[in-house]
Short mmCIF file of C-alpha atoms in Angstrom, two decimals:
data_model
loop_
_atom_site.label_atom_id
_atom_site.label_comp_id
_atom_site.label_asym_id
_atom_site.label_seq_id
_atom_site.Cartn_x
_atom_site.Cartn_y
_atom_site.Cartn_z
CA MET A 157 0.00 0.00 0.00
CA ASN A 158 2.90 2.35 0.66
CA ALA A 159 3.75 2.14 -3.03
CA CYS A 160 0.47 3.88 -3.72
CA LEU A 161 1.71 6.99 -1.85
CA ALA A 162 4.14 9.56 -3.05
CA SER A 163 7.31 9.77 -1.05
CA ASP A 164 6.71 13.47 -0.37
CA TRP A 165 2.91 13.36 -0.07
CA PHE A 166 2.89 15.03 3.33
CA MET A 167 4.49 18.11 1.86
CA GLY A 168 1.62 18.81 -0.50
CA GLY A 169 -0.36 21.89 0.46
CA PRO A 170 -3.88 20.30 0.21
CA VAL A 171 -2.70 17.27 2.15
CA VAL A 172 -1.19 19.42 4.89
CA PHE A 173 -4.36 21.49 5.04
CA THR A 174 -6.51 18.36 5.33
CA ALA A 175 -4.24 17.02 8.07
CA LEU A 176 -4.50 20.25 10.04
CA VAL A 177 -8.29 20.22 9.77
CA GLY A 178 -8.27 16.59 10.92
CA LEU A 179 -6.11 17.52 13.90
CA GLY A 180 -8.55 20.31 14.77
CA VAL A 181 -11.47 17.88 14.55
CA MET A 182 -9.70 15.47 16.92
CA LEU A 183 -9.06 18.25 19.41
CA MET A 184 -12.69 19.34 19.17
CA ALA A 185 -13.89 15.77 19.84
CA LEU A 186 -11.47 15.49 22.77
CA TRP A 187 -12.66 18.80 24.23
CA VAL A 188 -16.34 17.83 23.88
CA SER A 189 -15.69 14.48 25.59
CA ARG A 190 -14.59 16.37 28.70
CA GLN A 191 -17.54 18.72 28.86
CA ARG A 192 -20.58 18.37 31.06
CA TYR A 193 -23.58 16.45 29.89
CA PHE A 194 -25.54 18.33 27.25
CA PRO A 195 -28.18 17.14 24.73
CA GLY A 196 -26.62 14.97 22.00
CA ARG A 197 -23.15 14.97 23.54
CA GLU A 198 -22.25 11.35 22.63
CA ILE A 199 -23.59 11.59 19.10
CA PHE A 200 -21.68 14.89 18.66
CA ILE A 201 -18.44 13.04 19.45
CA VAL A 202 -19.31 10.23 17.01
CA LEU A 203 -20.10 12.90 14.40
CA HIS A 204 -16.58 14.31 14.68
CA LEU A 205 -15.09 10.83 14.47
CA GLY A 206 -17.02 10.44 11.20
CA ILE A 207 -15.61 13.75 9.94
CA LEU A 208 -12.13 12.59 10.94
CA TRP A 209 -12.62 9.34 8.99
CA TRP A 210 -13.70 11.29 5.93
CA LEU A 211 -10.77 13.70 6.19
CA THR A 212 -8.31 10.85 6.64
CA ALA A 213 -9.58 9.05 3.56
CA ALA A 214 -9.57 12.32 1.58
CA GLY A 215 -5.99 13.08 2.63
CA LEU A 216 -4.84 9.62 1.64
CA GLU A 217 -6.61 9.95 -1.69
CA LEU A 218 -4.88 13.27 -2.31
CA ALA A 219 -1.51 11.73 -1.42
CA ALA A 220 -1.96 8.59 -3.50
CA GLN A 221 -0.23 8.45 -6.91
CA ALA A 222 -1.82 5.48 -8.66
CA PRO A 223 -5.39 5.90 -9.94
CA ASP A 224 -6.48 2.59 -8.40
CA CYS A 225 -5.22 3.74 -5.00
CA LYS A 226 -7.10 7.02 -5.31
CA VAL A 227 -10.34 5.19 -6.15
CA PHE A 228 -9.74 2.82 -3.21
CA TRP A 229 -9.36 5.65 -0.70
CA ALA A 230 -12.37 7.40 -2.25
CA SER A 231 -14.37 4.23 -1.60
CA MET A 232 -13.02 4.05 1.96
CA ALA A 233 -14.35 7.58 2.63
CA TRP A 234 -17.99 6.53 2.26
CA PRO A 235 -18.59 5.53 5.92
CA GLY A 236 -17.74 9.14 6.80
CA ILE A 237 -19.57 10.64 3.80
CA VAL A 238 -22.85 8.90 4.70
CA GLY A 239 -22.27 8.80 8.47
CA VAL A 240 -21.65 12.53 8.95
CA PRO A 241 -25.10 13.74 7.74
CA THR A 242 -26.74 10.84 9.57
CA PHE A 243 -25.08 11.62 12.91
CA TRP A 244 -25.51 15.38 12.35
CA ALA A 245 -29.26 14.92 11.91
CA VAL A 246 -29.51 12.85 15.10
CA PHE A 247 -27.42 15.35 17.05
CA LEU A 248 -29.56 18.31 15.95
CA TRP A 249 -32.74 16.44 16.83
CA GLN A 250 -31.47 15.62 20.33
CA TYR A 251 -30.09 19.12 20.91
CA VAL A 252 -33.22 20.95 19.73
CA ASN A 253 -35.54 18.67 21.70
CA SER A 254 -33.34 18.62 24.85
CA ILE A 255 -32.89 14.83 24.70
CA ARG A 256 -30.08 14.00 27.12
CA GLU A 257 -30.35 10.20 27.10
CA PRO A 258 -27.59 8.66 24.94
CA LEU A 259 -28.49 6.30 22.12
CA SER A 260 -28.55 2.62 22.91
CA LEU A 261 -26.13 0.20 21.28
CA ARG A 262 -28.95 -0.95 19.01
CA GLY A 263 -29.49 2.66 17.94
CA TYR A 264 -25.83 3.12 17.03
CA LEU A 265 -25.84 -0.15 15.08
CA ALA A 266 -28.92 1.00 13.16
CA LEU A 267 -27.20 4.28 12.25
CA THR A 268 -24.12 2.49 10.91
CA ILE A 269 -26.08 0.31 8.47
CA ALA A 270 -26.33 2.93 5.71
CA PRO A 271 -22.64 4.09 5.92
CA LEU A 272 -21.37 0.51 5.86
CA LEU A 273 -23.70 -0.41 3.00
CA ALA A 274 -22.54 2.58 0.96
CA SER A 275 -18.91 1.64 1.64
CA CYS A 276 -19.53 -1.95 0.52
CA LEU A 277 -21.17 -0.76 -2.68
CA ALA A 278 -18.23 1.54 -3.40
CA LEU A 279 -15.56 -1.08 -2.61
CA SER A 280 -17.35 -3.71 -4.73
CA ASN A 281 -17.56 -1.35 -7.69
CA PRO A 282 -14.91 -3.23 -9.76
CA TRP A 283 -17.34 -6.14 -10.02
CA HIS A 284 -20.57 -4.26 -10.90
CA GLN A 285 -19.50 -0.78 -12.14
CA LEU A 286 -22.78 0.69 -10.73
CA PHE A 287 -21.19 3.02 -8.21
CA TYR A 288 -18.39 4.50 -10.32
CA GLY A 289 -18.88 4.06 -14.04
CA PRO A 290 -16.29 3.17 -16.69
CA GLY A 291 -15.57 6.90 -17.14
CA THR A 292 -13.78 7.07 -13.77
CA VAL A 293 -10.30 8.02 -15.00
CA PRO A 294 -7.53 10.52 -14.09
CA VAL A 295 -7.90 14.05 -15.31
CA ASP A 296 -4.57 13.75 -17.14
CA GLY A 297 -1.57 11.45 -17.34
CA ALA A 298 0.55 13.23 -14.71
CA PRO A 299 1.51 11.15 -11.60
CA GLY A 300 -1.00 11.69 -8.74
CA SER A 301 -3.42 13.44 -11.07
CA PRO A 302 -6.96 13.85 -9.58
CA ILE A 303 -9.63 11.37 -10.61
CA ARG A 304 -12.68 12.41 -12.62
CA TYR A 305 -15.43 10.18 -11.23
CA ASP A 306 -18.22 8.80 -13.40
CA HIS A 307 -21.14 8.64 -10.95
CA GLY A 308 -23.30 5.60 -11.45
CA LEU A 309 -26.82 4.68 -10.36
CA LEU A 310 -25.89 3.46 -6.88
CA PHE A 311 -23.85 6.63 -6.28
CA ASN A 312 -26.89 8.76 -7.11
CA ILE A 313 -29.12 6.70 -4.80
CA VAL A 314 -26.69 7.19 -1.93
CA ALA A 315 -26.44 10.90 -2.78
CA VAL A 316 -30.23 11.24 -2.57
CA TYR A 317 -30.11 9.53 0.84
CA VAL A 318 -27.49 12.03 2.03
CA TYR A 319 -29.43 15.05 0.71
CA VAL A 320 -32.63 13.87 2.39
CA PHE A 321 -30.78 13.96 5.71
CA MET A 322 -29.43 17.38 4.81
CA LEU A 323 -32.94 18.72 4.21
CA PHE A 324 -34.11 17.14 7.47
CA CYS A 325 -31.29 18.90 9.36
CA LEU A 326 -32.23 22.24 7.79
CA ALA A 327 -35.89 21.75 8.69
CA VAL A 328 -35.08 20.89 12.32
CA VAL A 329 -32.83 23.86 13.02
CA THR A 330 -34.94 26.32 10.99
CA ARG A 331 -38.06 25.38 12.92
CA ALA A 332 -36.15 25.69 16.21
CA ALA A 333 -34.79 29.12 15.22
CA LEU A 334 -38.28 30.40 14.38
CA ALA A 335 -39.69 29.11 17.68
CA SER A 336 -36.89 30.50 19.88
CA GLN A 337 -35.42 33.88 20.61
CA GLY A 338 -32.32 35.60 21.92
CA LEU A 339 -29.12 33.61 22.33
CA HIS A 340 -30.71 30.28 21.49
CA ARG A 341 -31.99 31.66 18.20
CA ARG A 342 -28.44 32.69 17.32
CA HIS A 343 -27.29 29.16 18.16
CA TYR A 344 -29.84 27.64 15.82
CA LEU A 345 -29.12 30.10 13.01
CA ALA A 346 -25.42 29.23 13.33
CA PHE A 347 -26.38 25.56 13.02
CA VAL A 348 -28.24 26.43 9.81
CA LEU A 349 -25.05 27.96 8.41
CA VAL A 350 -22.88 25.06 9.60
CA THR A 351 -25.33 22.65 7.97
CA CYS A 352 -25.49 24.49 4.68
CA VAL A 353 -21.82 25.18 3.89
CA PRO A 354 -20.52 21.54 3.60
CA TRP A 355 -23.57 20.36 1.72
CA VAL A 356 -23.62 23.29 -0.66
CA ALA A 357 -20.00 22.43 -1.46
CA ASN A 358 -20.95 18.77 -1.92
CA PHE A 359 -23.96 19.58 -4.10
CA ALA A 360 -21.79 21.88 -6.24
CA TYR A 361 -19.33 19.02 -6.70
CA VAL A 362 -21.89 16.32 -7.45
CA GLY A 363 -24.28 18.42 -9.51
CA TYR A 364 -21.97 20.80 -11.30
CA GLY A 365 -18.55 19.23 -11.06
CA TRP A 366 -16.96 22.03 -9.02
CA THR A 367 -13.66 21.02 -7.44
CA LEU A 368 -10.97 22.42 -5.17
CA PHE A 369 -7.39 21.36 -5.99
CA GLY A 370 -9.07 19.09 -8.55
CA PHE A 371 -10.85 17.35 -5.65
CA ASP A 372 -14.26 17.18 -3.91
CA PRO A 373 -14.42 20.46 -1.89
CA THR A 374 -16.59 18.99 0.88
CA PRO A 375 -13.76 17.78 3.15
CA PHE A 376 -12.06 21.17 2.89
CA SER A 377 -15.32 22.87 3.97
CA PHE A 378 -14.97 21.15 7.35
CA ALA A 379 -12.35 23.77 8.10
CA PHE A 380 -15.19 26.28 8.11
CA THR A 381 -17.24 23.93 10.31
CA LEU A 382 -14.37 23.68 12.77
CA VAL A 383 -13.92 27.46 12.93
CA ALA A 384 -17.69 27.96 13.27
CA PHE A 385 -17.91 25.55 16.23
CA ALA A 386 -14.92 27.20 17.88
CA PHE A 387 -16.64 30.57 17.55
CA LEU A 388 -19.94 29.18 18.87
CA ILE A 389 -18.24 27.63 21.89
CA LEU A 390 -16.06 30.60 22.76
CA GLY A 391 -18.15 33.47 21.41
CA VAL A 392 -21.80 32.67 22.10
CA ARG A 393 -21.34 30.02 24.81
CA LEU A 394 -22.60 26.98 22.96
CA PHE A 395 -23.10 24.09 25.42
CA ASP A 396 -22.95 26.53 28.38
CA LEU A 397 -26.48 27.88 28.01
CA LEU A 398 -28.28 24.70 27.06
CA PRO A 399 -31.59 25.00 25.23
CA VAL A 400 -34.86 23.60 26.53
CA ALA A 401 -37.39 22.96 23.78
CA ARG A 402 -40.52 24.97 24.40
CA HIS A 403 -42.84 22.12 23.50
CA LEU A 404 -41.07 20.00 26.14
CA LEU A 405 -42.04 22.55 28.78
CA LEU A 406 -45.66 21.92 27.87
CA GLU A 407 -45.12 18.17 27.82
CA GLU A 408 -43.45 18.11 31.23
CA LEU A 409 -45.97 20.29 33.06
CA PRO A 410 -47.69 18.15 35.71
CA ASP A 411 -50.95 20.11 35.38
CA PRO A 412 -53.35 19.87 32.41
CA VAL A 413 -52.91 22.49 29.67
CA LEU A 414 -55.24 22.92 26.69
CA VAL A 415 -55.05 25.18 23.65
CA ILE A 416 -58.37 25.96 21.95
CA ASP A 417 -59.25 27.93 18.84
CA PRO A 418 -61.94 30.67 18.69
CA ARG A 419 -64.58 27.96 18.06
CA GLN A 420 -63.56 26.20 21.29
CA ARG A 421 -62.02 23.24 19.50
CA VAL A 422 -59.00 21.69 21.18
CA ILE A 423 -55.95 22.06 18.95
CA ASP A 424 -53.28 21.08 21.46
CA ALA A 425 -53.12 19.38 24.85
CA ASN A 426 -50.36 18.07 27.06
CA PRO A 427 -50.22 14.49 28.42
CA ALA A 428 -51.66 15.56 31.79
CA ALA A 429 -54.80 16.95 30.07
CA LEU A 430 -55.21 13.79 28.00
CA GLU A 431 -54.74 11.56 31.04
CA LEU A 432 -57.34 13.49 33.05
CA ALA A 433 -59.85 13.16 30.19
CA GLY A 434 -58.95 9.53 29.52
CA LEU A 435 -58.11 10.22 25.86
CA CYS A 436 -55.22 8.89 23.80
CA SER A 437 -56.28 9.41 20.19
CA GLU A 438 -58.73 11.31 17.97
CA TRP A 439 -58.83 14.30 20.27
CA GLN A 440 -57.27 17.02 18.13
CA GLY A 441 -59.97 19.28 16.67
CA ARG A 442 -62.58 17.87 19.04
CA PRO A 443 -64.93 20.48 20.61
CA LEU A 444 -64.04 21.23 24.19
CA ALA A 445 -67.60 20.54 25.33
CA ASP A 446 -67.28 16.95 24.02
CA TRP A 447 -64.21 16.15 26.09
CA PRO A 448 -64.91 13.58 28.81
CA VAL A 449 -64.73 14.27 32.55
CA TYR A 450 -64.30 18.05 32.50
CA GLY A 451 -64.83 19.42 28.99
CA ASP A 452 -68.51 20.37 29.35
CA ASP A 453 -67.98 22.13 32.70
CA LEU A 454 -64.93 23.93 31.35
CA ALA A 455 -66.75 25.10 28.22
CA LEU A 456 -69.61 26.39 30.36
CA MET A 457 -67.18 28.30 32.59
CA LEU A 458 -65.59 29.96 29.54
CA ARG A 459 -68.98 31.30 28.49
CA THR A 460 -69.47 33.16 31.77
CA PRO A 461 -68.60 36.87 32.04
CA GLU A 462 -65.88 36.06 34.59
CA SER A 463 -64.04 33.70 32.22
CA GLY A 464 -61.05 36.02 32.09
CA LYS A 465 -60.49 35.57 35.81
CA GLU A 466 -59.27 32.62 37.84
CA LEU A 467 -62.12 30.14 38.21
CA LEU A 468 -62.56 26.98 40.25
CA LEU A 469 -63.50 23.80 38.43
CA ALA A 470 -64.87 21.01 40.63
CA LEU A 471 -64.93 17.43 39.34
CA ALA A 472 -67.67 15.62 41.20
CA SER A 473 -66.64 12.25 39.74
CA SER A 474 -63.21 12.32 41.38
CA SER A 475 -63.57 14.96 44.13
CA ARG A 476 -60.80 16.99 42.54
CA TYR A 477 -60.61 20.76 42.22
CA PHE A 478 -58.75 22.75 39.59
CA GLU A 479 -57.94 26.44 39.46
CA VAL A 480 -58.53 27.43 35.83
CA ARG A 481 -56.52 30.25 34.26
CA CYS A 482 -57.44 31.40 30.78
CA ARG A 483 -55.25 33.58 28.56
CA ASP A 484 -55.87 34.79 25.02
CA ILE A 485 -53.36 33.93 22.31
CA GLU A 486 -53.06 37.07 20.20
CA ARG A 487 -51.17 38.16 17.13
CA ALA A 488 -50.56 41.81 16.33
CA THR A 489 -52.03 43.05 13.02
CA ARG A 490 -52.52 46.41 11.42
CA ASN A 491 -56.10 46.46 12.69
CA GLY A 492 -55.11 45.58 16.21
CA PRO A 493 -54.59 42.28 18.04
CA PHE A 494 -56.15 39.23 16.43
CA VAL A 495 -57.20 36.43 18.82
CA LEU A 496 -55.93 33.07 17.57
CA GLY A 497 -57.35 31.13 20.48
CA GLN A 498 -56.97 30.59 24.19
CA ILE A 499 -54.66 28.62 26.45
CA LEU A 500 -56.24 27.01 29.50
CA TYR A 501 -54.09 26.09 32.46
CA LEU A 502 -55.70 23.81 35.05
CA ARG A 503 -53.83 23.78 38.33
CA ASP A 504 -54.75 20.97 40.71
CA VAL A 505 -55.69 22.64 44.01
CA SER A 506 -57.61 19.71 45.49
CA GLU A 507 -55.46 19.47 48.59
CA ARG A 508 -55.47 23.22 49.14
CA HIS A 509 -59.23 23.52 48.53
CA CYS A 510 -60.02 20.64 50.88
CA SER A 511 -57.80 22.28 53.48
CA GLU A 512 -59.65 25.56 52.97
CA LEU A 513 -63.00 23.80 53.36
CA LYS A 514 -61.82 22.11 56.55
CA LEU A 515 -60.44 25.41 57.80
CA ALA A 516 -63.71 27.20 57.01
CA GLU A 517 -65.62 24.44 58.78
CA ALA A 518 -63.29 24.68 61.77
CA LEU A 519 -63.67 28.47 61.80
CA ALA A 520 -67.45 28.17 61.64
CA THR A 521 -67.38 25.69 64.51
CA SER A 522 -65.03 27.95 66.46
CA GLU A 523 -67.26 30.97 65.82
CA GLU A 524 -70.31 29.04 66.97
CA ARG A 525 -68.46 27.92 70.07
CA LEU A 526 -67.29 31.49 70.66
CA ARG A 527 -70.86 32.75 70.36
CA THR A 528 -71.97 30.06 72.79
CA ILE A 529 -69.17 30.96 75.19
CA THR A 530 -70.01 34.66 74.86
CA ARG A 531 -73.65 33.91 75.48
CA LEU A 532 -72.81 31.80 78.52
CA HIS A 533 -70.45 34.49 79.73
CA GLU A 534 -73.16 37.10 79.39
CA GLN A 535 -75.57 34.80 81.21
CA MET A 536 -73.06 34.18 83.96
CA GLN A 537 -72.32 37.88 84.19
CA GLU A 538 -76.01 38.63 84.30
CA GLN A 539 -76.51 35.98 86.94
CA ALA A 540 -73.61 37.43 88.91
CA LEU A 541 -74.90 41.02 88.67
CA CYS A 542 -78.66 40.46 88.61
CA ASP A 543 -81.11 39.05 91.06
CA PRO A 544 -82.40 35.72 89.70
CA LEU A 545 -85.95 36.27 91.07
CA THR A 546 -86.73 39.82 90.04
CA GLY A 547 -84.15 40.41 87.30
CA LEU A 548 -83.01 43.62 89.02
CA TYR A 549 -79.37 44.49 89.62
CA ASN A 550 -77.94 43.14 92.86
CA ARG A 551 -75.49 44.62 95.35
CA ARG A 552 -72.45 43.42 93.28
CA TYR A 553 -73.27 45.81 90.46
CA LEU A 554 -74.12 48.69 92.79
CA ASN A 555 -70.57 49.91 93.38
CA ASP A 556 -69.68 49.91 89.65
CA PHE A 557 -72.83 51.74 88.64
CA PHE A 558 -72.57 54.34 91.39
CA GLY A 559 -68.86 54.90 90.64
CA ARG A 560 -69.62 55.72 86.96
CA GLU A 561 -72.53 58.00 87.83
CA LEU A 562 -70.49 59.73 90.55
CA ALA A 563 -67.68 60.47 88.05
CA ARG A 564 -70.20 61.86 85.56
CA SER A 565 -71.90 64.01 88.19
CA GLN A 566 -68.54 65.40 89.29
CA ARG A 567 -67.73 66.35 85.68
CA GLU A 568 -71.16 67.83 84.98
CA HIS A 569 -71.75 69.24 88.52
CA THR A 570 -75.16 67.53 88.88
CA PRO A 571 -76.64 65.85 92.01
CA ILE A 572 -77.43 62.18 92.59
CA ALA A 573 -80.43 61.04 94.62
CA LEU A 574 -80.47 57.68 96.39
CA ALA A 575 -83.52 55.99 97.93
CA LEU A 576 -83.87 52.90 100.13
CA ILE A 577 -87.26 51.14 99.82
CA ASP A 578 -88.73 48.49 102.08
CA LEU A 579 -92.08 46.69 101.67
CA ASP A 580 -94.37 47.15 104.66
CA HIS A 581 -95.32 44.05 106.70
CA PHE A 582 -93.80 41.68 104.11
CA LYS A 583 -93.14 38.97 106.75
CA GLN A 584 -96.81 38.91 107.64
CA LEU A 585 -97.66 38.62 103.92
CA ASN A 586 -95.35 35.61 103.60
CA ASP A 587 -96.86 34.01 106.71
CA ARG A 588 -100.41 34.57 105.43
CA TYR A 589 -100.07 33.69 101.72
CA GLY A 590 -96.87 31.66 101.60
CA HIS A 591 -93.44 32.28 100.06
CA LEU A 592 -94.58 31.65 96.48
CA VAL A 593 -97.07 34.49 96.68
CA GLY A 594 -94.35 36.54 98.38
CA ASP A 595 -92.11 35.89 95.37
CA ASP A 596 -94.90 37.01 93.05
CA VAL A 597 -95.21 40.23 95.04
CA LEU A 598 -91.47 40.88 94.87
CA LYS A 599 -91.45 40.39 91.08
CA ALA A 600 -94.49 42.63 90.68
CA VAL A 601 -92.96 45.38 92.82
CA ALA A 602 -89.70 45.12 90.81
CA GLY A 603 -91.69 45.55 87.60
CA HIS A 604 -93.61 48.47 89.06
CA LEU A 605 -90.42 50.26 90.05
CA SER A 606 -88.65 49.58 86.71
CA HIS A 607 -91.56 50.78 84.55
CA ASN A 608 -91.97 54.02 86.48
CA LEU A 609 -88.34 55.16 86.35
CA ARG A 610 -86.34 57.00 83.71
CA GLY A 611 -83.89 55.19 81.43
CA SER A 612 -80.98 56.72 83.31
CA ASP A 613 -82.26 55.54 86.70
CA ALA A 614 -81.39 52.17 88.20
CA VAL A 615 -83.12 49.95 90.73
CA PHE A 616 -81.37 47.27 92.82
CA ARG A 617 -82.61 44.49 95.08
CA ILE A 618 -80.24 44.53 98.04
CA GLY A 619 -82.12 42.30 100.49
CA GLY A 620 -85.20 40.13 100.94
CA GLU A 621 -87.82 42.89 100.50
CA GLU A 622 -85.39 45.83 100.30
CA PHE A 623 -84.75 47.83 97.14
CA LEU A 624 -82.39 50.70 96.34
CA LEU A 625 -82.96 53.39 93.69
CA ILE A 626 -80.27 55.62 92.19
CA LEU A 627 -81.61 58.66 90.37
CA PRO A 628 -78.73 60.48 88.55
CA GLY A 629 -79.29 64.24 88.11
CA ALA A 630 -82.29 64.35 90.47
CA THR A 631 -82.40 66.99 93.19
CA GLY A 632 -83.85 66.31 96.65
CA ASP A 633 -87.27 67.75 95.78
CA GLU A 634 -87.42 65.82 92.47
CA ALA A 635 -86.51 62.60 94.21
CA TYR A 636 -89.06 63.12 96.96
CA ALA A 637 -91.78 63.84 94.40
CA ARG A 638 -91.04 60.78 92.27
CA LEU A 639 -90.76 58.44 95.26
CA ASP A 640 -94.01 59.81 96.64
CA GLY A 641 -95.67 59.05 93.29
CA LEU A 642 -94.33 55.50 93.31
CA CYS A 643 -95.51 55.02 96.88
CA GLY A 644 -99.00 56.29 96.12
CA SER A 645 -99.44 54.35 92.85
CA LEU A 646 -98.33 51.10 94.47
CA ALA A 647 -100.75 51.52 97.38
CA ALA A 648 -103.61 52.24 94.98
CA SER A 649 -102.97 49.28 92.66
CA PRO A 650 -103.29 45.74 94.07
CA LEU A 651 -100.66 43.35 92.65
CA SER A 652 -101.54 40.19 90.74
CA THR A 653 -100.36 36.93 92.32
CA ARG A 654 -101.16 33.27 91.89
CA ASP A 655 -103.69 33.54 94.74
CA GLY A 656 -105.30 36.72 93.40
CA PRO A 657 -104.75 40.49 93.90
CA VAL A 658 -102.73 41.52 96.92
CA SER A 659 -102.35 45.09 98.20
CA VAL A 660 -98.84 46.17 99.21
CA THR A 661 -97.35 49.44 100.46
CA LEU A 662 -93.79 50.64 100.75
CA SER A 663 -91.70 52.96 102.86
CA ALA A 664 -88.73 54.90 101.49
CA GLY A 665 -85.86 57.00 102.76
CA VAL A 666 -84.04 59.47 100.49
CA ALA A 667 -80.50 60.92 100.54
CA VAL A 668 -78.82 63.30 98.04
CA TRP A 669 -75.21 63.59 96.95
CA PRO A 670 -73.22 65.72 97.69
CA THR A 671 -75.13 67.61 100.36
CA GLN A 672 -75.85 64.54 102.53
CA GLY A 673 -72.77 62.43 101.86
CA GLN A 674 -69.79 61.97 99.58
CA ALA A 675 -69.50 58.20 99.43
CA LEU A 676 -72.05 55.50 98.74
CA GLU A 677 -71.89 54.15 102.27
CA GLU A 678 -72.56 57.58 103.73
CA LEU A 679 -75.59 58.13 101.48
CA MET A 680 -76.96 54.67 102.30
CA GLN A 681 -76.65 55.42 106.04
CA VAL A 682 -78.54 58.68 105.59
CA ALA A 683 -81.22 56.99 103.47
CA ASP A 684 -81.48 54.10 105.96
CA ALA A 685 -82.06 56.56 108.80
CA ALA A 686 -84.77 58.27 106.75
CA LEU A 687 -86.37 54.86 106.00
CA TYR A 688 -86.39 54.01 109.68
CA GLU A 689 -88.08 57.36 110.32
CA ALA A 690 -90.76 56.52 107.70
CA LYS A 691 -91.48 53.13 109.31
CA ARG A 692 -91.57 54.55 112.78
CA ASN A 693 -94.10 57.17 111.66
CA GLY A 694 -96.58 54.66 110.27
CA ARG A 695 -95.10 53.32 107.00
CA ASN A 696 -96.48 53.89 103.45
CA GLN A 697 -94.55 57.14 103.15
CA VAL A 698 -91.30 58.72 101.96
CA ARG A 699 -88.94 60.42 104.39
CA GLY A 700 -85.68 62.32 104.32
CA VAL A 701 -83.54 63.47 107.22
CA ALA A 702 -84.12 67.12 106.44
CA LYS A 703 -87.88 67.09 105.94
CA PRO A 704 -90.76 64.72 105.26
CA VAL A 705 -92.43 64.69 101.88
CA SER A 706 -95.64 62.99 102.56
CA ALA A 707 -97.88 62.52 105.58
CA VAL A 708 -99.07 59.17 106.79
CA ARG A 709 -101.73 57.80 104.45
#
């Protein structure tokens, strides 16, 4: 085989150039092998090994002197010629779609079938002449002269296979560039250029016979590919900012997402939406209202005026709750935004909603308990401050009430009248009619006193048949007059009891703040002395220490 090579082949300019490009490709493959895991990393390394194979065969063909040796090395290049577009297409697909799982061994074996088959067809050409025709001869008779290849039927079939992969690569990266933006769009546009340059050179060679150094220009174009990748890696951070395909974001969302057109037909849905509806086929273009499980409820919600807000979708069949967000998909036109459809995002809030329901139930229970406790507290307070028989205030509330009224009177410089009342001969009434009738009399007297006082006045039961009245703002004369009226009206009106009407009279003693005492105890002593005076003088009358108000009736 060494006889096929010129003794000074390595000194030829094209050969040296090819060797340098091959060295750069090896360094690129070595650098990529040490980088972190990115989509298509393994296939990217295999791709560069295919380029290296192609460059090696091309360099050996350039260096060979005999025509048969040149045709042999041209045939040996076909694993790289067919493998490079194949691996390039797979790499672009994995990179654009963010596929990080490496190919299986079976996948690699499947990808090598076409390159090996093309190589076998080329190497077996001397027996069938269908790959390179009889016109495959040197350009001239000079030693090492380039070969003019007569492309046969099998060559053209393999070329069509290669160009189909080329078109697929262009479609993949062009679609990705249109769907992305910013730095990732620049990455994809660079991939478009890297894809086009080698295959434009190859198409020019195959279709129009263009050559470089009398040779296929495609291997030399890999110098541009190498420089382009170096610029992408160092200049725009290729493989540092890894792309994530936008459609994969939709696919990986755990919550259902639907895209509908203006006629409410579903044009796209992610796996979560299909799983929730129980659909796997024949769903695209189906009206939303016809979708199982939740379509009808969702369509009805979208027809409500609040459809632009966040709504709650309840699925009775599975006790699940979804927070529905609806956003218009618009495209700007000269006449304003044009609505292309809507995107519906269903967020599963079942756990949160159930927690909210339980919390609301717990709050309602707590509020009811609080109301009950408040009611019981009020009842207990009322029982503590009020007499259970008559409902009047008792002695416990007396100090608080008098303290407030005393403070007010001191601010406003007004008097306070106090009266002690005792029912006449109440023990005899109990002995004659019994304690139940006595209780009826006490309740009736309490009602009589309460109904004949002002709203600002207060009446207290401080003993068995003893009552105390506080009349804020009343002078001595006013208090005497009002007590005298109460005394007279009670004596004139028999009280109803369970044993019939009973006549009762009262005696009262009056004291006035501040002239007859400063403290409550002092006023009660003065009033008690006046009450004793009224009883001693015949009862059924009102008395004060200073002067009587009414004579004995």
